[in-house]
Short mmCIF file of C-alpha atoms in Angstrom, two decimals:
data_model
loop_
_atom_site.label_atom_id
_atom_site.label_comp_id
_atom_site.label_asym_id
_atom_site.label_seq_id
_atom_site.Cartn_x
_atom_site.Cartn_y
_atom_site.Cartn_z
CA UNK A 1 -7.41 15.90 -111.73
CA UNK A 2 -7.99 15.81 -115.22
CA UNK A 3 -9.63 12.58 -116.90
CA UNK A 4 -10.92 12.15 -120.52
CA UNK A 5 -13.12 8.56 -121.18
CA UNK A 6 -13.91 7.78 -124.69
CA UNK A 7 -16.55 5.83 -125.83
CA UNK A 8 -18.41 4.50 -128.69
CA UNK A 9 -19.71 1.84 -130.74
CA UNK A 10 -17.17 -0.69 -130.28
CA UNK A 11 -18.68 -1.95 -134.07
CA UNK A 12 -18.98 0.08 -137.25
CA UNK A 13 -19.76 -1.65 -140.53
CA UNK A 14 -17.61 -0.76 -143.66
CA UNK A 15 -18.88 2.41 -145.79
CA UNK A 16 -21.03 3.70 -142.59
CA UNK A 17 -20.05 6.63 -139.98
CA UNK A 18 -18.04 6.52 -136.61
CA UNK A 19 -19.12 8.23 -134.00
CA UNK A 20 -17.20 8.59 -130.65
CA UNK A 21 -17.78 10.86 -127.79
CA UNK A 22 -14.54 11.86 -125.25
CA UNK A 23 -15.90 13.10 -121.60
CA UNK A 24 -14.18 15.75 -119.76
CA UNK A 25 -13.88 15.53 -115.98
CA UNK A 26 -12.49 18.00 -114.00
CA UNK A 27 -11.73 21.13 -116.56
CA UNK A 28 -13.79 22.48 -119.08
CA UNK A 29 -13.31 22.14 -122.70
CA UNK A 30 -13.88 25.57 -123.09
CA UNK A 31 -10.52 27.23 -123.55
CA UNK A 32 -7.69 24.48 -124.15
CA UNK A 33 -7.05 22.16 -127.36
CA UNK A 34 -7.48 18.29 -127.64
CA UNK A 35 -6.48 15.95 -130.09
CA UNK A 36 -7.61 12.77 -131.39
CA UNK A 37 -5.49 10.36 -132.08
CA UNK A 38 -5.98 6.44 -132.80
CA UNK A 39 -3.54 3.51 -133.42
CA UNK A 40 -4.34 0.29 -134.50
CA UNK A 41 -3.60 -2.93 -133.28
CA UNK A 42 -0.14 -3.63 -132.80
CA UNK A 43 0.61 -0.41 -135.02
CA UNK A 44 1.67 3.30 -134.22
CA UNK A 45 0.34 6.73 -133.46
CA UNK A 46 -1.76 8.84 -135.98
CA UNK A 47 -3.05 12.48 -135.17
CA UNK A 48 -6.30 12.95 -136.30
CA UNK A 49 -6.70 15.84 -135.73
CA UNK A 50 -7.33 19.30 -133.26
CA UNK A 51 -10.16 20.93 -132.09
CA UNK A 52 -10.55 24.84 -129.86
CA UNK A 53 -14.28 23.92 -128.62
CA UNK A 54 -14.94 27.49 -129.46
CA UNK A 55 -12.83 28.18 -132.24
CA UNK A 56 -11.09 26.30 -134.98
CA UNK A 57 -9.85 23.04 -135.82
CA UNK A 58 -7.47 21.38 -137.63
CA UNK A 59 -7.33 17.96 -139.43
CA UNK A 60 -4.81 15.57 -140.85
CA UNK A 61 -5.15 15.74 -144.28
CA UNK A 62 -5.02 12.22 -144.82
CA UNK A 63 -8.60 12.28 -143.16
CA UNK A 64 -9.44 15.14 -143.59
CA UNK A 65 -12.30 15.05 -145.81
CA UNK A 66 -14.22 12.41 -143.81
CA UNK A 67 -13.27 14.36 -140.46
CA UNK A 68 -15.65 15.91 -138.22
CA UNK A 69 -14.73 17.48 -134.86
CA UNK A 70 -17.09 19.20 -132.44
CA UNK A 71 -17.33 20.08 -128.28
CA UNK A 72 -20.49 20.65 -126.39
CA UNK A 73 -19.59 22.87 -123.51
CA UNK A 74 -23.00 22.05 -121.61
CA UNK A 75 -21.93 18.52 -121.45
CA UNK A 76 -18.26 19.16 -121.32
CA UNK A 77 -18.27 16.39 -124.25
CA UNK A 78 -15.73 16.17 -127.07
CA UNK A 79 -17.00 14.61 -130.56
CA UNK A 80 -15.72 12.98 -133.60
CA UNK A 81 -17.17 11.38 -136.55
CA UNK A 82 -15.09 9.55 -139.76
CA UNK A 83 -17.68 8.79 -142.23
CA UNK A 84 -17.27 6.29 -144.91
CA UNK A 85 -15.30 3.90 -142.61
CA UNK A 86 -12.81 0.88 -144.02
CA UNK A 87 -11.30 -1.63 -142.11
CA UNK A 88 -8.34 0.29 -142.24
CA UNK A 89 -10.22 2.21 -139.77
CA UNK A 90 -10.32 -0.29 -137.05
CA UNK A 91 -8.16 1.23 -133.93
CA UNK A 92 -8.11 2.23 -130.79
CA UNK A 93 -9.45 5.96 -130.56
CA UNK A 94 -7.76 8.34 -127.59
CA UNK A 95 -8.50 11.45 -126.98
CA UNK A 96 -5.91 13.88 -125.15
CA UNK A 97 -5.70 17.09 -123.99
CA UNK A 98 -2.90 19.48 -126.01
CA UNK A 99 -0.28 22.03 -124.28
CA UNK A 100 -0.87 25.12 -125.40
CA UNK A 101 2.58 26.20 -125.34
CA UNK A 102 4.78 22.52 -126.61
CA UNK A 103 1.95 20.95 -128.58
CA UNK A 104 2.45 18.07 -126.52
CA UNK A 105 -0.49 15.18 -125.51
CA UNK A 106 -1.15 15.21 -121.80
CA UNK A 107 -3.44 13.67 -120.44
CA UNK A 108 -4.63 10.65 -122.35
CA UNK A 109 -7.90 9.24 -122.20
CA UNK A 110 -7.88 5.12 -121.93
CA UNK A 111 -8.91 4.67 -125.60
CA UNK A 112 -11.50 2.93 -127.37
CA UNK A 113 -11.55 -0.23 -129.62
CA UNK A 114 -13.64 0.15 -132.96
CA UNK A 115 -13.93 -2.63 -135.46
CA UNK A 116 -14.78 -2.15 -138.69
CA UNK A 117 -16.46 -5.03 -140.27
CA UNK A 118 -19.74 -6.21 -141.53
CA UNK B 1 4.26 16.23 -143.64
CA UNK B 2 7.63 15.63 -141.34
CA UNK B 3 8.88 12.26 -141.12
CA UNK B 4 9.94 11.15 -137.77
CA UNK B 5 12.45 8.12 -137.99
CA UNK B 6 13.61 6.29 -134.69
CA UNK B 7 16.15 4.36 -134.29
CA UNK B 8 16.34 1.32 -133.07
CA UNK B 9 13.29 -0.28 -133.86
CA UNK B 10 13.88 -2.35 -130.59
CA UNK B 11 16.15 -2.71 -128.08
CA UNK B 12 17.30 -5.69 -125.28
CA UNK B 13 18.46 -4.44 -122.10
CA UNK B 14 18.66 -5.53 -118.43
CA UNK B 15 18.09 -3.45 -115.58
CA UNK B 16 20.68 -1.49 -114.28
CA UNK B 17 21.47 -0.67 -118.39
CA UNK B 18 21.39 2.81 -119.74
CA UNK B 19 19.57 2.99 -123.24
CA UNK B 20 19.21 5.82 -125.63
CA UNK B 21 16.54 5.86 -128.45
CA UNK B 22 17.26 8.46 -130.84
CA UNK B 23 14.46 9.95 -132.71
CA UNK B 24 15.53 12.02 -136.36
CA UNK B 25 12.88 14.79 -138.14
CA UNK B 26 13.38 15.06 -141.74
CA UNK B 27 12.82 19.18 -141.33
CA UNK B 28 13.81 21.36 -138.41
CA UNK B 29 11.10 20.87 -135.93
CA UNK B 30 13.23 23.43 -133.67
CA UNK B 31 12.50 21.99 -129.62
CA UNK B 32 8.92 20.78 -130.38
CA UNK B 33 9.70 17.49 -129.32
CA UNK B 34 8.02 14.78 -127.24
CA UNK B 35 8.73 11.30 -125.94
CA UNK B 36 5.58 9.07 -124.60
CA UNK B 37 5.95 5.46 -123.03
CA UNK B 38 3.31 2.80 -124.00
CA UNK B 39 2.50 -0.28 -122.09
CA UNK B 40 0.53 -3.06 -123.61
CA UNK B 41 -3.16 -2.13 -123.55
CA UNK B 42 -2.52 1.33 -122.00
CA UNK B 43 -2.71 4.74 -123.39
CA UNK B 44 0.69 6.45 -123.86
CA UNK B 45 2.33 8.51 -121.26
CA UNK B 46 4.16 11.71 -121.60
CA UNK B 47 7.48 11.25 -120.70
CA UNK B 48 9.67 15.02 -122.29
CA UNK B 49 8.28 17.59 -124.04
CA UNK B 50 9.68 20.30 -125.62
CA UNK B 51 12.39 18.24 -126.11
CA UNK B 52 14.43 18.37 -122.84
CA UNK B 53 11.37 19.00 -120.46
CA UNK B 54 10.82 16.37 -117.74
CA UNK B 55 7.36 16.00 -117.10
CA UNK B 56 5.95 15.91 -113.62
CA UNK B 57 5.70 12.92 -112.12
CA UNK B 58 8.59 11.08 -114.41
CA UNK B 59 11.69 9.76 -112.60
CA UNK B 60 15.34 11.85 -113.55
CA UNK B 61 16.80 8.57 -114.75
CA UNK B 62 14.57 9.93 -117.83
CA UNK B 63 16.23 11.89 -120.04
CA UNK B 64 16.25 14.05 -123.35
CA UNK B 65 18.03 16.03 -125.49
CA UNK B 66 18.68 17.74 -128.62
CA UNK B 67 16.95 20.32 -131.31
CA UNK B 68 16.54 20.85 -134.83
CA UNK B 69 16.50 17.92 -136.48
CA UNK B 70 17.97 14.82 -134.11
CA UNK B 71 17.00 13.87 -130.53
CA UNK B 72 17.81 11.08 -127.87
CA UNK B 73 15.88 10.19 -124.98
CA UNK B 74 18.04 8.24 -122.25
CA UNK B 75 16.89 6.28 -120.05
CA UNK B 76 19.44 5.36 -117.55
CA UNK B 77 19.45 2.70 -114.49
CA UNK B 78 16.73 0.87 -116.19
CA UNK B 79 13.78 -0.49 -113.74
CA UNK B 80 11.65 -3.51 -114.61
CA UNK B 81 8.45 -0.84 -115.32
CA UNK B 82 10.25 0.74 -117.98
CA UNK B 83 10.16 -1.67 -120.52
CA UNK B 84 7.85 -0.47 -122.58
CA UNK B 85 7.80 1.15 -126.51
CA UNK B 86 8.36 4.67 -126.44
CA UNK B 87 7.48 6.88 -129.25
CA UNK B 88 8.65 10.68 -130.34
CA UNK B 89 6.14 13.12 -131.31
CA UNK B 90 6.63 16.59 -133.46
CA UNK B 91 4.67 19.26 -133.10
CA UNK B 92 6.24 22.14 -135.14
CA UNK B 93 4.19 21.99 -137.97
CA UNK B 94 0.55 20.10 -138.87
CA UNK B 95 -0.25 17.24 -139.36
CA UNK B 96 1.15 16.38 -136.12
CA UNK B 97 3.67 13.07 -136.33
CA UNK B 98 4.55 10.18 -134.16
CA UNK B 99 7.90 8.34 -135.03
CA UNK B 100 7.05 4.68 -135.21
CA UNK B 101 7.97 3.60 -131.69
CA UNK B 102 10.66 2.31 -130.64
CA UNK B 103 10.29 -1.56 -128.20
CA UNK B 104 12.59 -2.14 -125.21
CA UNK B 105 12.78 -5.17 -123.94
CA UNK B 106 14.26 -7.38 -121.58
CA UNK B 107 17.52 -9.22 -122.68
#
């Protein structure tokens, strides 16, 4: 079955870059889409953005320029960096695997907490 | 970007209720429609997509409908586990948008 674990820093201090890794179990991420997608505390959903491992990606604008998605098929790893963090920032970080077909989020990884504060 | 509205913001219900969150686009997002369920410190669950889809796995007292621009998910005979805050999702167009969740609690 399908599992996606995100981890990272946990910490980030204002102005530097996030950097948060999403591990694949189970399916390759070689030929589907995933999403990230964060939501702070006691706040809703934003899409950060898209990524084909060996194709394209897309971005929310609203991020867009400090954005960077990447996969690395020989450790069937999923990347993303925001550079420049704020504390607006601080979230939880999921990662999720997109239907091709609906453009729906399924499955979900657990999520990560990063802070961002000095 | 579309704007997904829901409506309410929260709800009180006891089990055995039926409750329906309705979720409006402000442009035609056609059928490209999900609903997730959160629980506190969990990742969300997909509940529908493309609007009227039941994902495996989800009881049938979980419902939705609609296209276009408005869309209801019902949730009827409610259960103690399903009080939760559920949040719509378009995906017609990018960026991608969440409406901003919708909290159902116990009366």
């Amino acid at each position: 079955q399908l599992q996606l674990q995100e981890s990272g820093p946990g910490l980030v201090r204002p102005s530097e870059t996030l950097s948060l890794t999403c591990s694949v179990s189970h399916v390759s991420v070689s030929g589907y889409y995933w999403s990230w997608i964060r939501q702070p505390a006691g706040k809703g959903l934003e899409w950060i953005g898209r990524i084909y491992v060996s194709g394209h990606t897309k971005h929310n604008p609203a991020l867009e320029s400090r954005v960077t998605m990447s996969g690395d098929t020989s450790k069937n790893e999923l990347s993303l960096t925001l550079t420049s963090v704020t504390a607006a920032d601080t979230a939880v970080y999921y990662c999720a695997k997109v239907d091709d077909d609906s453009a729906e989020f399924d499955p979900w990884g657990r999520g990560t907490l990063v802070i961002v504060s000095a | 970007d579309t704007q997904m509205t829901q409506s309410p913001s929260s709800v009180s219900a006891s089990v055995g209720d039926t409750v329906t969150i309705t979720c409006r686009a402000s442009q035609d997002v056609s059928r490209w429609l999900a609903w997730y369920q959160q629980k506190p410190g969990k990742a969300p669950k997909l509940l529908i997509f493309a609007a009227s889809s039941l994902q495996s796995g989800v009881p049938s007292r979980f419902s939705g409908s609609g296209s276009g621009t408005e869309f209801t998910l019902t949730i009827s005979d409610l259960q103690p586990e399903d009080f939760a805050t559920y949040y719509c999702q378009q995906g017609n167009d990018f960026p991608i948008t969440f409406g901003q969740g919708t909290r159902l609690d116990i009366k």
